[in-house]
Amino acid sequence: MVVPESQEKMYYPPVELQRNAHVPDFNSYLVMYKKSLENPEAFWREVADEFFWKKPATGPMLQHNFDMTKGNIFVNCMEGAKTNMCYNVLDRHVKEGKLGEKVAYYWEGNSPDHHMTITYRQLLSHVCRCANVLKQMGVKRGDRVSIYLPMIPELIVTMLACARIGAVHSIVFAGFSSESLCERIMDAQSSVLVTADGVYRGEKLINLKQISDEALEKCREKGSSGVTTCLVIKHQAQRTRTGTSCNKLQTPWESERDVWWDEVMRDSPDECEPEWMDAEDPLFILYTSGSTGKPKGVVHTVAGYLLYTSLTFRYVFDHHPDDVYWCTADIGWITGHSYITYGPLANGATSVLFEGLPVHPHVGRFWEIIEKYKVTKFYTAPTAIRLLMKYGQEPLRKYDLSSLRILGTVGEPINPEAWRWYHEVVGQGRCPVVDTFWQTETGGHVLTPLPAATPLKPGSATFPFFGVEPAILNEHGEELEGVTEGYLVFRKPWPGIMRTIYKNQELFENTYFRKFPGFYVTGDGCRRDKDGYYWITGRIDDMLNVSGHLMSTAEVEAALMLHQSVSEAAVVSRPHKVKGECLYCFVTLKDSKEFNCKLVEDLKRLVREKIGPIATPDFIQNAPALPKTRSGKIMRRILRQIARNEKDLGDLSTLADPKVVEVLFNQRSEAA
Ligand code: PRX
């Protein structure tokens, strides 16, 4: 890594930001980075020192094996230590740090009329009451609790209550279908499901309780007796006061199993001794798409995740006590886990928690919220930036955005045009844009600029965070030096990396460690330029990234194949102006079945029902046959080119029947 000397336009950190920053210049970054690699023990011990440990570690800060040829893959952080996540992110601030009256969250509802403020002391009190409720329901240390909730304070309360009693939360994004929820409840073997009556997303009412009931019914049909209690928050009926559609009478109810949140919380005591957990006990499971189509339960553990989310939050957003921070992600994804709940709370930060949409009830909603709460650090996704760009500068001009200091993005590569708009129009040229590359599996940022230290190049996630050692490999596993492009891998762990796939260590090892022994394989392609900057080029496996949501071609294909008319399906990505990528599906029909508009609509509905609205295909094309190799493997490269209408297909000699390609091109116009 060298200090950049590039000729292309660089964006240097503003001097005012550097004055008071944790990492004030590029040289400081280099010195700290070097220390983090040369002496990880000292580096991470210092980070750990500010937290509360019921028992100190007896083992080293980090131990690992990344080489399958030498035994099981493992990562171990602070062996022997005992602590509690919830204690560290709440009690420590309230009792030791005197932050009890500090605002933890400004909650802003779907409608601008709904909002509330929650201090650290109030949050702690709610969490303890919820922890006692869960205990009352029989939830014990190590048990799993599934959570299917919108972006409301109770979501954070429930996850921290789990952490307090040592239960493992498994949050399922509340846009997923009943089928997806059922699959995740069954895999985690949860005994409790926490949900809400309903939620408005923009104008649309979503009946979460009904979806939950369907999911639990499906679990029952599949032979799982798992969930014995369903805890239901009266959100839609109570808080949004639309009155009619959801109340106790109209919400489907099974009295043996269902319990209203407010009824049990009311009398629950607000003190609860934390369960003292081992450093390596699981904190949560979060499902992410697997290339086989079955979601993988990524497991994160207590101590390492605490250290890593806390440190990345502090440095990447250069956090200071008077900041108001806002991450627009949903807590159903890892970004929300790490950078709405745990990272900010570990730092005693004040955050905005937003339930709504960027364009409801008007396209200036984000800017209105920034003005309202005087947000200083703002973190969103490229897809949201591209969406808002479409409306031009007018909606922003109505609001005062002068409080902003740092902007961030996450989820997919950001195109330089969107980056510049974000920097110039939203940040008024004043705010560094931190393009943070990471994954559900990495737990926290791994490649990222530091706002006061790193000169920026639009579209590059720049350099590794402390403790992270990237490498770029070719197909044969040889490490490539200097200016190059290949597979992005990491040579050793950082505290926040995943520990395993729930109940499937073998899949964990095969997915991330088999291809290149000795390295964690991200599945992303990456380029390194002459200044040492890293540029993510996108997934190199069969994964798609739609609006920052990762999904596998296999899971969408499996959903399409459920239709009685479909005999085969292949799904590829196609670039999309707002979503980044969208789904382009080829379907081969069974003999005598007809391809028509109704079928297309039915297939789209099927995918929505099976996976959720985020996976709705944009294009469905009739494919009398698919391009296959002689051994029968579908050649996705060719399908991608057909989807993109790229006529220069190169060598087709490996195809069993090259004529298929022409047929697919001819049928294309009907699809688009
Ligand atoms: O392909 C990369 C892309 O998102 C993938 C991880 O998705 P997920 O586990 O859902 O986590 C998303 C939020 C952390 C990565 O493998 N990705 C994420 N951030 C970036 C990115 N691609 C380019 N630049 C980024 N900043």
XYZ file of C-alpha atoms and ligand atoms in Angstrom:
698
model
C 0.000 0.000 0.000
C 1.373 3.414 -0.939
C 0.315 6.979 -0.265
C -1.761 7.826 -3.321
C -0.137 9.817 -6.096
C -2.890 9.351 -8.616
C -3.562 11.701 -11.500
C -7.318 11.055 -11.363
C -9.480 13.382 -9.286
C -9.092 12.601 -5.625
C -11.260 13.908 -2.852
C -9.181 14.891 0.161
C -10.507 15.006 3.732
C -11.670 18.450 4.878
C -9.246 20.103 7.299
C -12.021 20.936 9.810
C -12.809 17.240 10.094
C -9.166 16.333 10.560
C -8.703 18.677 13.518
C -10.698 16.613 15.921
C -10.697 13.180 14.259
C -9.849 9.785 15.799
C -7.621 8.999 12.824
C -6.652 12.470 11.585
C -4.551 11.749 8.483
C -3.393 9.026 6.131
C -0.114 8.563 7.904
C -1.867 7.886 11.216
C -3.970 5.296 9.405
C -0.856 3.594 8.063
C 0.827 3.538 11.480
C -2.251 2.112 13.193
C -2.847 -0.382 10.400
C 0.709 -1.644 10.682
C 0.344 -2.059 14.419
C -2.941 -3.930 14.006
C -1.260 -6.506 11.760
C 2.089 -6.766 13.512
C 0.757 -6.884 17.024
C -2.917 -7.835 16.935
C -2.727 -8.927 20.559
C -1.881 -5.420 21.812
C -4.143 -3.725 19.289
C -7.311 -5.631 20.209
C -6.502 -5.773 23.947
C -6.567 -1.978 23.999
C -9.958 -2.009 22.279
C -11.270 -4.586 24.771
C -10.089 -2.551 27.766
C -12.937 -0.080 27.599
C -15.587 -2.779 27.937
C -16.805 -4.646 30.975
C -15.557 -8.202 31.483
C -17.041 -10.233 34.280
C -14.000 -12.469 33.900
C -10.876 -11.556 31.938
C -9.661 -13.619 28.998
C -7.262 -16.455 29.718
C -6.391 -17.029 26.066
C -5.086 -14.702 23.351
C -7.189 -12.003 21.689
C -7.452 -14.005 18.457
C -6.658 -17.577 17.475
C -7.586 -19.222 14.213
C -7.123 -21.838 11.541
C -8.052 -20.887 7.967
C -6.442 -23.923 6.349
C -8.719 -26.940 5.893
C -5.728 -29.161 5.212
C -4.601 -28.537 8.812
C -7.867 -29.333 10.594
C -11.183 -27.671 11.362
C -11.627 -24.040 10.516
C -12.098 -21.936 13.625
C -11.761 -18.434 15.020
C -11.567 -17.811 18.724
C -11.515 -14.401 20.387
C -10.677 -13.853 24.075
C -11.006 -17.413 25.278
C -12.033 -17.651 28.930
C -13.540 -14.173 29.079
C -17.080 -13.680 30.355
C -19.233 -10.702 29.504
C -22.664 -9.610 28.359
C -23.374 -7.630 25.203
C -26.433 -5.888 26.599
C -24.563 -4.820 29.731
C -21.841 -3.280 27.591
C -24.131 -1.358 25.278
C -26.641 -0.170 27.928
C -25.858 -0.617 31.640
C -22.263 0.464 31.154
C -23.412 3.821 29.752
C -26.234 4.334 32.224
C -24.352 3.215 35.338
C -20.736 4.023 34.611
C -20.893 6.578 31.804
C -23.710 8.795 33.090
C -25.432 8.658 29.728
C -28.826 7.680 31.164
C -30.596 10.787 29.900
C -28.846 10.783 26.535
C -31.075 9.981 23.572
C -30.354 6.527 22.194
C -32.906 6.707 19.374
C -35.136 9.239 17.724
C -37.795 7.002 16.272
C -39.464 8.385 13.151
C -42.460 6.461 11.878
C -43.732 5.772 8.407
C -45.859 8.890 8.771
C -44.084 12.128 9.818
C -46.759 12.520 12.519
C -45.440 9.507 14.409
C -42.236 9.856 16.321
C -40.773 9.323 19.770
C -37.543 9.709 21.692
C -35.918 6.963 23.756
C -33.110 7.605 26.212
C -30.516 5.074 27.266
C -32.210 4.721 30.650
C -35.620 4.092 29.090
C -34.147 1.601 26.665
C -32.469 -0.298 29.495
C -35.724 -0.412 31.431
C -37.716 -1.746 28.428
C -35.018 -4.285 27.659
C -35.032 -5.640 31.226
C -38.805 -5.956 31.197
C -38.724 -7.751 27.878
C -35.908 -9.998 29.127
C -38.111 -10.988 32.089
C -41.041 -11.638 29.739
C -38.913 -13.946 27.609
C -37.666 -15.758 30.696
C -41.248 -16.140 31.847
C -41.987 -17.804 28.525
C -39.279 -20.312 29.261
C -36.549 -18.881 27.042
C -33.141 -19.830 28.398
C -29.524 -19.176 27.570
C -28.730 -20.610 24.123
C -32.389 -20.841 22.999
C -33.291 -19.205 19.708
C -35.891 -16.466 19.347
C -37.144 -15.524 15.871
C -38.045 -11.887 15.348
C -40.219 -10.669 12.474
C -40.728 -6.968 13.089
C -40.734 -3.647 11.300
C -38.362 -0.819 12.215
C -39.857 0.016 15.592
C -38.153 0.472 18.974
C -39.481 -2.898 20.164
C -37.254 -4.580 17.602
C -34.172 -3.197 19.306
C -35.661 -3.904 22.734
C -36.251 -7.548 21.793
C -32.829 -8.154 20.323
C -31.111 -6.652 23.361
C -33.400 -8.598 25.708
C -32.226 -11.781 23.988
C -28.619 -10.680 24.354
C -29.236 -9.951 28.040
C -30.467 -13.440 28.862
C -28.090 -15.191 26.481
C -30.764 -16.199 23.979
C -29.768 -16.163 20.323
C -31.839 -13.832 18.170
C -32.679 -14.662 14.600
C -34.177 -11.637 12.908
C -36.060 -12.165 9.685
C -36.526 -9.107 7.486
C -40.227 -8.201 7.663
C -40.452 -8.052 3.867
C -39.851 -11.788 3.563
C -42.727 -14.119 2.730
C -44.344 -16.609 5.122
C -42.460 -19.385 3.332
C -39.084 -17.695 3.945
C -40.026 -16.982 7.558
C -41.049 -20.619 8.097
C -37.787 -21.893 6.626
C -35.760 -19.679 8.965
C -37.833 -20.518 12.047
C -37.432 -24.234 11.326
C -33.708 -24.041 10.708
C -33.092 -22.064 13.898
C -35.526 -24.261 15.892
C -36.884 -21.200 17.647
C -39.306 -21.578 20.507
C -40.645 -18.019 20.410
C -41.620 -15.739 17.535
C -41.913 -11.998 18.141
C -43.973 -10.071 15.614
C -46.421 -7.163 15.287
C -50.040 -6.867 14.231
C -49.218 -4.942 11.097
C -47.249 -2.102 9.607
C -47.725 0.551 6.982
C -44.965 0.685 4.424
C -45.765 3.891 2.604
C -49.464 3.565 1.762
C -49.462 -0.193 1.928
C -50.653 -2.081 4.990
C -48.797 -5.298 5.674
C -50.474 -7.735 7.996
C -47.441 -9.178 9.720
C -49.445 -11.268 12.162
C -51.275 -12.990 9.352
C -47.995 -13.726 7.559
C -46.578 -15.018 10.851
C -49.596 -17.271 11.338
C -49.159 -18.666 7.844
C -45.491 -19.276 8.525
C -46.235 -21.093 11.790
C -48.919 -23.130 10.068
C -46.391 -24.131 7.413
C -43.905 -25.101 10.129
C -46.602 -27.296 11.678
C -47.354 -28.935 8.335
C -43.676 -29.695 7.954
C -43.697 -31.439 11.285
C -42.115 -28.805 13.513
C -43.706 -28.310 16.901
C -41.164 -25.532 17.568
C -42.783 -22.189 18.334
C -44.852 -22.387 21.482
C -45.335 -18.657 21.987
C -45.962 -15.823 19.576
C -45.454 -12.413 21.175
C -47.351 -9.716 19.274
C -46.724 -5.981 19.418
C -49.749 -3.807 18.865
C -48.003 -1.411 16.544
C -50.331 -0.702 13.696
C -53.500 -0.509 15.749
C -52.043 1.461 18.619
C -49.310 3.652 17.301
C -50.530 4.552 13.882
C -54.087 5.016 15.187
C -55.770 4.370 11.869
C -58.151 2.540 14.060
C -60.042 0.155 11.889
C -58.037 -2.597 10.292
C -56.062 -4.224 13.068
C -57.105 -4.607 16.638
C -57.446 -7.483 19.000
C -60.630 -8.681 17.348
C -59.463 -8.506 13.768
C -55.934 -9.692 14.252
C -55.945 -13.464 13.809
C -55.431 -14.974 17.229
C -54.630 -18.347 18.689
C -55.136 -17.927 22.397
C -53.065 -20.953 23.395
C -50.039 -19.530 21.661
C -50.419 -15.776 21.084
C -49.638 -13.121 23.676
C -49.995 -9.342 23.402
C -46.758 -7.537 24.134
C -48.278 -4.670 26.102
C -50.192 -7.009 28.390
C -47.129 -8.957 29.482
C -44.739 -6.009 29.491
C -46.992 -3.937 31.769
C -46.348 -5.966 34.902
C -42.899 -7.203 34.096
C -40.159 -6.045 36.504
C -37.610 -3.642 35.048
C -34.564 -5.214 36.598
C -32.896 -8.284 35.204
C -29.441 -9.570 36.011
C -27.509 -10.118 32.772
C -26.476 -13.661 31.919
C -22.687 -13.771 31.892
C -21.761 -15.320 28.586
C -18.589 -16.891 27.306
C -16.770 -14.713 24.787
C -17.446 -17.235 22.029
C -21.109 -17.933 22.835
C -23.403 -17.141 19.898
C -25.037 -13.706 19.943
C -27.248 -14.095 16.889
C -27.998 -15.987 13.723
C -28.726 -14.031 10.569
C -29.717 -15.796 7.381
C -28.089 -14.876 4.110
C -28.640 -16.315 0.654
C -26.621 -19.388 -0.191
C -25.592 -20.235 -3.721
C -27.475 -23.535 -3.459
C -30.684 -21.626 -2.800
C -31.033 -22.578 0.850
C -30.340 -19.689 3.223
C -27.310 -20.023 5.474
C -27.574 -19.143 9.160
C -24.517 -16.983 9.729
C -23.476 -17.154 13.403
C -21.831 -14.225 15.194
C -20.483 -14.426 18.721
C -20.462 -12.084 21.691
C -17.006 -10.654 22.374
C -15.496 -10.400 18.890
C -18.607 -8.838 17.405
C -18.735 -6.286 20.237
C -15.115 -5.228 19.694
C -15.378 -5.068 15.937
C -18.718 -3.285 15.458
C -17.780 -0.814 18.151
C -14.400 0.052 16.667
C -15.509 0.214 13.040
C -18.439 2.449 13.984
C -16.195 4.813 15.908
C -13.512 5.142 13.235
C -15.459 4.819 10.002
C -18.037 7.419 11.060
C -15.499 9.275 13.218
C -18.016 9.219 16.021
C -18.132 11.994 18.624
C -20.550 12.335 21.545
C -22.616 15.172 20.055
C -23.259 13.391 16.750
C -26.693 12.442 15.494
C -26.181 9.399 13.336
C -28.632 7.882 10.881
C -28.353 4.586 9.071
C -31.334 3.994 6.773
C -30.913 0.207 6.536
C -33.428 -2.235 7.957
C -32.404 -4.127 11.090
C -33.455 -7.281 9.235
C -30.114 -7.076 7.415
C -26.608 -7.159 8.847
C -26.151 -3.412 8.294
C -28.916 -2.775 10.793
C -27.561 -5.295 13.309
C -24.052 -3.850 13.262
C -24.648 -0.180 12.531
C -28.077 0.626 13.950
C -28.041 -1.506 17.079
C -24.725 -2.801 18.341
C -22.000 -0.474 16.962
C -23.775 2.813 17.766
C -24.998 1.671 21.204
C -21.549 0.371 22.139
C -20.327 3.923 21.546
C -23.176 5.608 23.437
C -24.317 7.229 20.188
C -27.596 8.979 19.383
C -29.243 7.514 16.278
C -32.314 8.016 14.157
C -34.434 4.892 13.749
C -36.630 5.218 10.677
C -39.580 3.025 9.857
C -40.587 4.537 6.544
C -39.580 4.878 2.921
C -37.398 7.493 1.196
C -40.279 8.741 -0.951
C -43.228 8.659 1.438
C -45.204 10.869 1.845
C -42.975 12.963 -0.418
C -39.642 12.562 -2.174
C -37.856 14.875 0.265
C -38.501 12.654 3.309
C -34.823 11.785 3.895
C -33.795 15.432 3.693
C -36.649 16.473 5.956
C -35.479 14.002 8.611
C -31.866 15.143 8.325
C -32.991 18.723 8.939
C -35.385 17.757 11.737
C -32.831 15.881 13.836
C -29.740 17.765 12.621
C -28.166 14.540 11.454
C -24.372 14.715 11.275
C -23.504 11.254 9.904
C -25.704 9.637 7.267
C -25.351 6.068 5.992
C -27.454 4.686 3.128
C -27.349 2.418 0.068
C -26.447 3.231 -3.544
C -29.904 2.116 -4.659
C -31.519 4.775 -2.441
C -29.121 7.411 -3.763
C -29.928 6.479 -7.362
C -33.644 6.560 -6.613
C -33.441 10.025 -5.072
C -31.166 11.336 -7.823
C -34.034 10.849 -10.233
C -35.948 13.671 -8.559
C -33.133 16.171 -9.060
C -31.925 18.820 -6.627
C -35.252 20.550 -6.024
C -36.429 18.331 -3.112
C -33.127 18.903 -1.271
C -33.181 22.677 -1.642
C -36.168 22.944 0.686
C -34.184 21.616 3.633
C -31.181 22.649 5.650
C -28.563 19.910 5.343
C -25.745 21.941 6.852
C -25.522 19.616 9.892
C -24.096 16.779 7.722
C -20.416 15.955 8.203
C -19.908 12.419 6.860
C -21.825 10.335 4.332
C -21.609 6.561 3.938
C -22.752 3.879 1.503
C -23.007 0.121 1.682
C -24.462 -2.892 -0.060
C -23.184 -2.833 -3.623
C -20.646 -1.058 -5.772
C -21.584 2.607 -6.126
C -21.291 4.012 -9.628
C -19.160 7.177 -9.763
C -22.102 9.274 -11.034
C -24.163 8.420 -7.927
C -21.099 8.921 -5.728
C -20.548 12.440 -7.085
C -24.195 13.372 -6.714
C -24.103 12.158 -3.110
C -20.933 14.103 -2.443
C -21.830 17.299 -4.276
C -25.578 17.618 -3.882
C -26.303 15.886 -0.561
C -22.967 16.619 1.114
C -22.585 20.006 -0.588
C -18.999 19.050 -1.399
C -18.167 19.208 2.313
C -18.618 15.628 3.489
C -16.369 12.656 2.758
C -18.238 9.626 1.381
C -17.192 6.388 3.061
C -17.885 3.511 0.672
C -17.889 0.577 3.067
C -17.412 -2.907 1.662
C -18.433 -5.789 3.871
C -20.777 -8.781 4.179
C -23.181 -10.493 6.558
C -20.294 -12.873 7.163
C -17.673 -10.225 7.966
C -19.809 -8.708 10.747
C -18.463 -5.222 10.098
C -16.630 -3.072 7.549
C -13.541 -4.707 6.064
C -12.576 -2.412 3.194
C -13.425 1.206 3.890
C -12.063 4.721 3.876
C -11.612 6.554 7.167
C -13.226 9.939 6.643
C -10.473 12.233 7.932
C -7.604 10.075 6.715
C -8.275 8.535 3.322
C -8.183 10.440 0.023
C -11.220 9.163 -1.873
C -11.735 7.899 -5.387
C -15.432 7.620 -6.350
C -16.417 3.962 -6.577
C -13.522 2.542 -4.572
C -13.886 1.099 -1.072
C -10.219 2.171 -0.777
C -8.227 0.299 1.927
C -8.581 -2.394 4.594
C -9.779 -1.611 8.095
C -7.471 -2.326 11.043
C -6.643 -5.994 11.477
C -7.881 -6.919 7.988
C -5.389 -8.314 5.488
C -6.794 -8.617 1.961
C -5.223 -10.446 -0.953
C -6.183 -10.906 -4.581
C -5.812 -14.416 -6.018
C -6.072 -15.868 -9.499
C -8.110 -18.973 -10.353
C -5.184 -21.201 -9.284
C -4.959 -19.613 -5.875
C -1.774 -17.724 -6.645
C -1.478 -14.362 -4.996
C -1.338 -11.433 -7.408
C 0.787 -8.418 -6.597
C 0.537 -4.761 -7.632
C -2.017 -3.625 -10.185
C -4.261 -6.628 -10.710
C -7.733 -8.163 -10.647
C -9.022 -11.455 -9.249
C -10.710 -13.091 -6.258
C -10.916 -11.013 -3.087
C -9.842 -13.072 -0.069
C -8.658 -12.394 3.487
C -5.601 -13.967 4.995
C -6.587 -13.903 8.622
C -9.581 -13.142 10.820
C -10.626 -9.971 12.598
C -12.718 -10.277 15.771
C -16.088 -9.735 14.031
C -15.896 -12.432 11.366
C -18.601 -15.142 11.396
C -17.802 -18.307 13.337
C -19.843 -20.925 11.536
C -23.084 -21.628 9.697
C -25.696 -22.652 12.222
C -25.683 -26.446 12.559
C -23.575 -26.767 9.436
C -19.842 -26.404 10.022
C -19.194 -28.453 6.898
C -21.074 -26.022 4.654
C -19.224 -23.165 6.369
C -15.851 -24.691 5.566
C -16.810 -25.649 2.020
C -18.337 -22.287 1.182
C -15.612 -19.990 2.451
C -12.409 -21.979 2.820
C -12.258 -24.902 0.385
C -11.463 -23.024 -2.810
C -8.249 -21.415 -1.528
C -6.817 -23.126 1.578
C -5.547 -20.602 4.094
C -7.908 -17.796 3.024
C -11.451 -16.623 3.711
C -13.062 -16.299 0.259
C -15.528 -13.412 -0.079
C -17.117 -14.460 -3.389
C -16.436 -10.981 -4.773
C -14.125 -9.949 -7.561
C -11.732 -7.107 -6.899
C -9.247 -4.880 -8.700
C -6.243 -3.122 -7.173
C -5.019 0.033 -8.895
C -1.595 1.617 -9.031
C -2.186 3.498 -5.775
C -3.146 0.315 -3.962
C -6.874 1.191 -3.897
C -9.293 -1.739 -3.894
C -12.286 -1.674 -6.260
C -15.006 -4.306 -5.805
C -16.135 -5.553 -9.209
C -19.145 -7.592 -7.979
C -19.943 -11.215 -7.200
C -18.143 -13.950 -9.046
C -20.420 -16.735 -7.881
C -24.059 -17.295 -8.796
C -25.292 -14.523 -6.553
C -27.263 -11.446 -7.516
C -27.351 -8.083 -5.823
C -30.730 -6.383 -6.232
C -31.007 -3.038 -4.461
C -28.212 -4.086 -2.148
C -29.933 -7.370 -1.260
C -27.980 -10.469 -1.990
C -29.881 -13.426 -3.418
C -28.922 -16.562 -5.224
C -29.964 -17.479 -8.727
C -30.793 -20.937 -7.361
C -33.435 -19.734 -4.892
C -35.293 -17.740 -7.563
C -34.997 -20.646 -10.002
C -36.393 -23.027 -7.395
C -39.389 -20.733 -6.877
C -40.086 -20.539 -10.642
C -39.834 -24.295 -10.979
C -42.679 -24.719 -8.515
C -45.074 -23.602 -11.244
C -46.723 -26.551 -12.915
C -46.014 -25.201 -16.430
C -42.274 -24.731 -15.920
C -39.829 -27.501 -16.644
C -36.602 -25.542 -16.299
C -35.542 -22.057 -15.233
C -32.337 -20.037 -15.268
C -31.963 -16.615 -13.694
C -29.294 -14.025 -14.397
C -28.763 -10.375 -13.565
C -29.182 -7.422 -15.832
C -28.087 -3.867 -14.949
C -30.838 -1.613 -13.637
C -30.704 2.161 -13.229
C -32.005 2.231 -9.650
C -31.671 -1.287 -8.280
C -28.127 -1.823 -9.551
C -29.039 -5.257 -10.825
C -32.416 -6.779 -11.550
C -33.614 -10.312 -12.253
C -33.925 -11.618 -15.800
C -35.454 -15.098 -15.891
C -35.491 -17.666 -18.660
C -38.174 -20.325 -18.347
C -38.593 -23.465 -20.391
C -42.176 -24.682 -20.404
C -43.476 -28.205 -20.318
C -44.845 -29.556 -23.612
C -48.151 -28.026 -24.617
C -47.945 -25.198 -22.094
C -48.365 -21.730 -23.484
C -46.198 -18.711 -22.679
C -48.434 -15.662 -22.195
C -48.921 -12.538 -20.059
C -50.937 -14.395 -17.464
C -48.163 -16.915 -16.980
C -45.632 -14.090 -16.579
C -47.795 -12.464 -13.904
C -48.359 -15.815 -12.164
C -44.633 -16.500 -12.098
C -43.853 -13.073 -10.679
C -46.473 -13.592 -7.985
C -45.076 -17.003 -7.185
C -41.575 -15.656 -6.620
C -42.963 -12.824 -4.482
C -44.895 -15.298 -2.379
C -42.049 -17.754 -2.001
C -39.240 -15.318 -1.266
C -40.665 -11.813 -0.889
C -41.213 -8.671 -2.956
C -37.467 -7.906 -3.171
C -37.035 -10.935 -5.436
C -39.778 -10.017 -7.942
C -38.396 -10.665 -11.454
C -38.265 -7.708 -13.820
C -38.125 -9.832 -16.957
C -39.362 -13.306 -17.764
C -38.496 -14.736 -21.158
C -39.715 -17.876 -22.853
C -36.775 -20.195 -23.510
C -37.699 -23.201 -25.661
C -34.249 -24.476 -24.655
C -31.354 -23.210 -22.564
C -27.745 -22.929 -23.737
C -25.902 -25.865 -22.187
C -22.508 -27.429 -22.403
C -22.233 -31.002 -23.587
C -22.114 -32.093 -19.978
C -25.441 -30.327 -19.406
C -24.269 -27.292 -17.455
C -26.221 -24.112 -18.178
C -23.917 -21.424 -19.572
C -24.975 -18.402 -17.580
C -22.426 -16.171 -19.233
C -24.394 -16.504 -22.466
C -27.728 -15.946 -20.765
C -26.351 -12.806 -19.141
C -25.316 -11.522 -22.544
C -28.719 -12.322 -24.045
C -30.400 -10.511 -21.138
C -28.175 -7.500 -21.833
C -28.655 -7.791 -25.604
C -24.917 -8.079 -26.174
C -24.559 -9.706 -29.553
C -20.835 -10.424 -29.531
C -20.900 -13.782 -27.755
C -17.409 -15.011 -28.510
C -16.661 -18.701 -28.604
C -19.789 -20.876 -28.569
C -18.054 -24.116 -29.434
C -18.579 -25.611 -25.994
C -22.343 -25.447 -26.449
C -24.172 -28.678 -27.152
C -26.532 -26.833 -29.505
C -25.387 -23.346 -30.580
C -28.677 -22.709 -32.459
C -30.394 -22.196 -29.090
C -28.723 -18.828 -28.765
C -30.286 -17.407 -31.903
C -33.723 -18.562 -30.833
C -33.291 -16.854 -27.474
C -32.182 -13.603 -29.081
C -35.235 -13.670 -31.357
C -37.591 -14.199 -28.444
C -35.940 -11.464 -26.449
C -37.908 -8.495 -27.658
C -41.087 -9.992 -26.221
C -39.500 -10.175 -22.806
C -38.116 -6.644 -22.527
O -21.008 -8.229 -3.265
C -20.707 -7.508 -2.099
C -21.800 -6.480 -1.860
O -22.730 -7.086 -0.986
C -22.291 -8.402 -0.644
C -22.654 -8.739 0.778
O -24.039 -8.723 0.925
P -24.689 -8.900 2.357
O -24.088 -10.052 3.046
O -26.161 -8.903 2.143
O -24.279 -7.617 3.149
C -24.627 -6.357 2.646
C -24.278 -5.288 3.662
C -22.948 -5.363 4.257
C -20.807 -8.392 -0.869
O -20.291 -9.677 -1.045
N -21.297 -5.241 -1.231
C -21.499 -4.825 0.037
N -20.949 -3.613 0.233
C -20.358 -3.260 -0.924
C -20.566 -4.302 -1.847
N -20.047 -4.249 -3.096
C -19.338 -3.166 -3.432
N -19.099 -2.132 -2.602
C -19.593 -2.119 -1.352
N -19.368 -1.084 -0.559
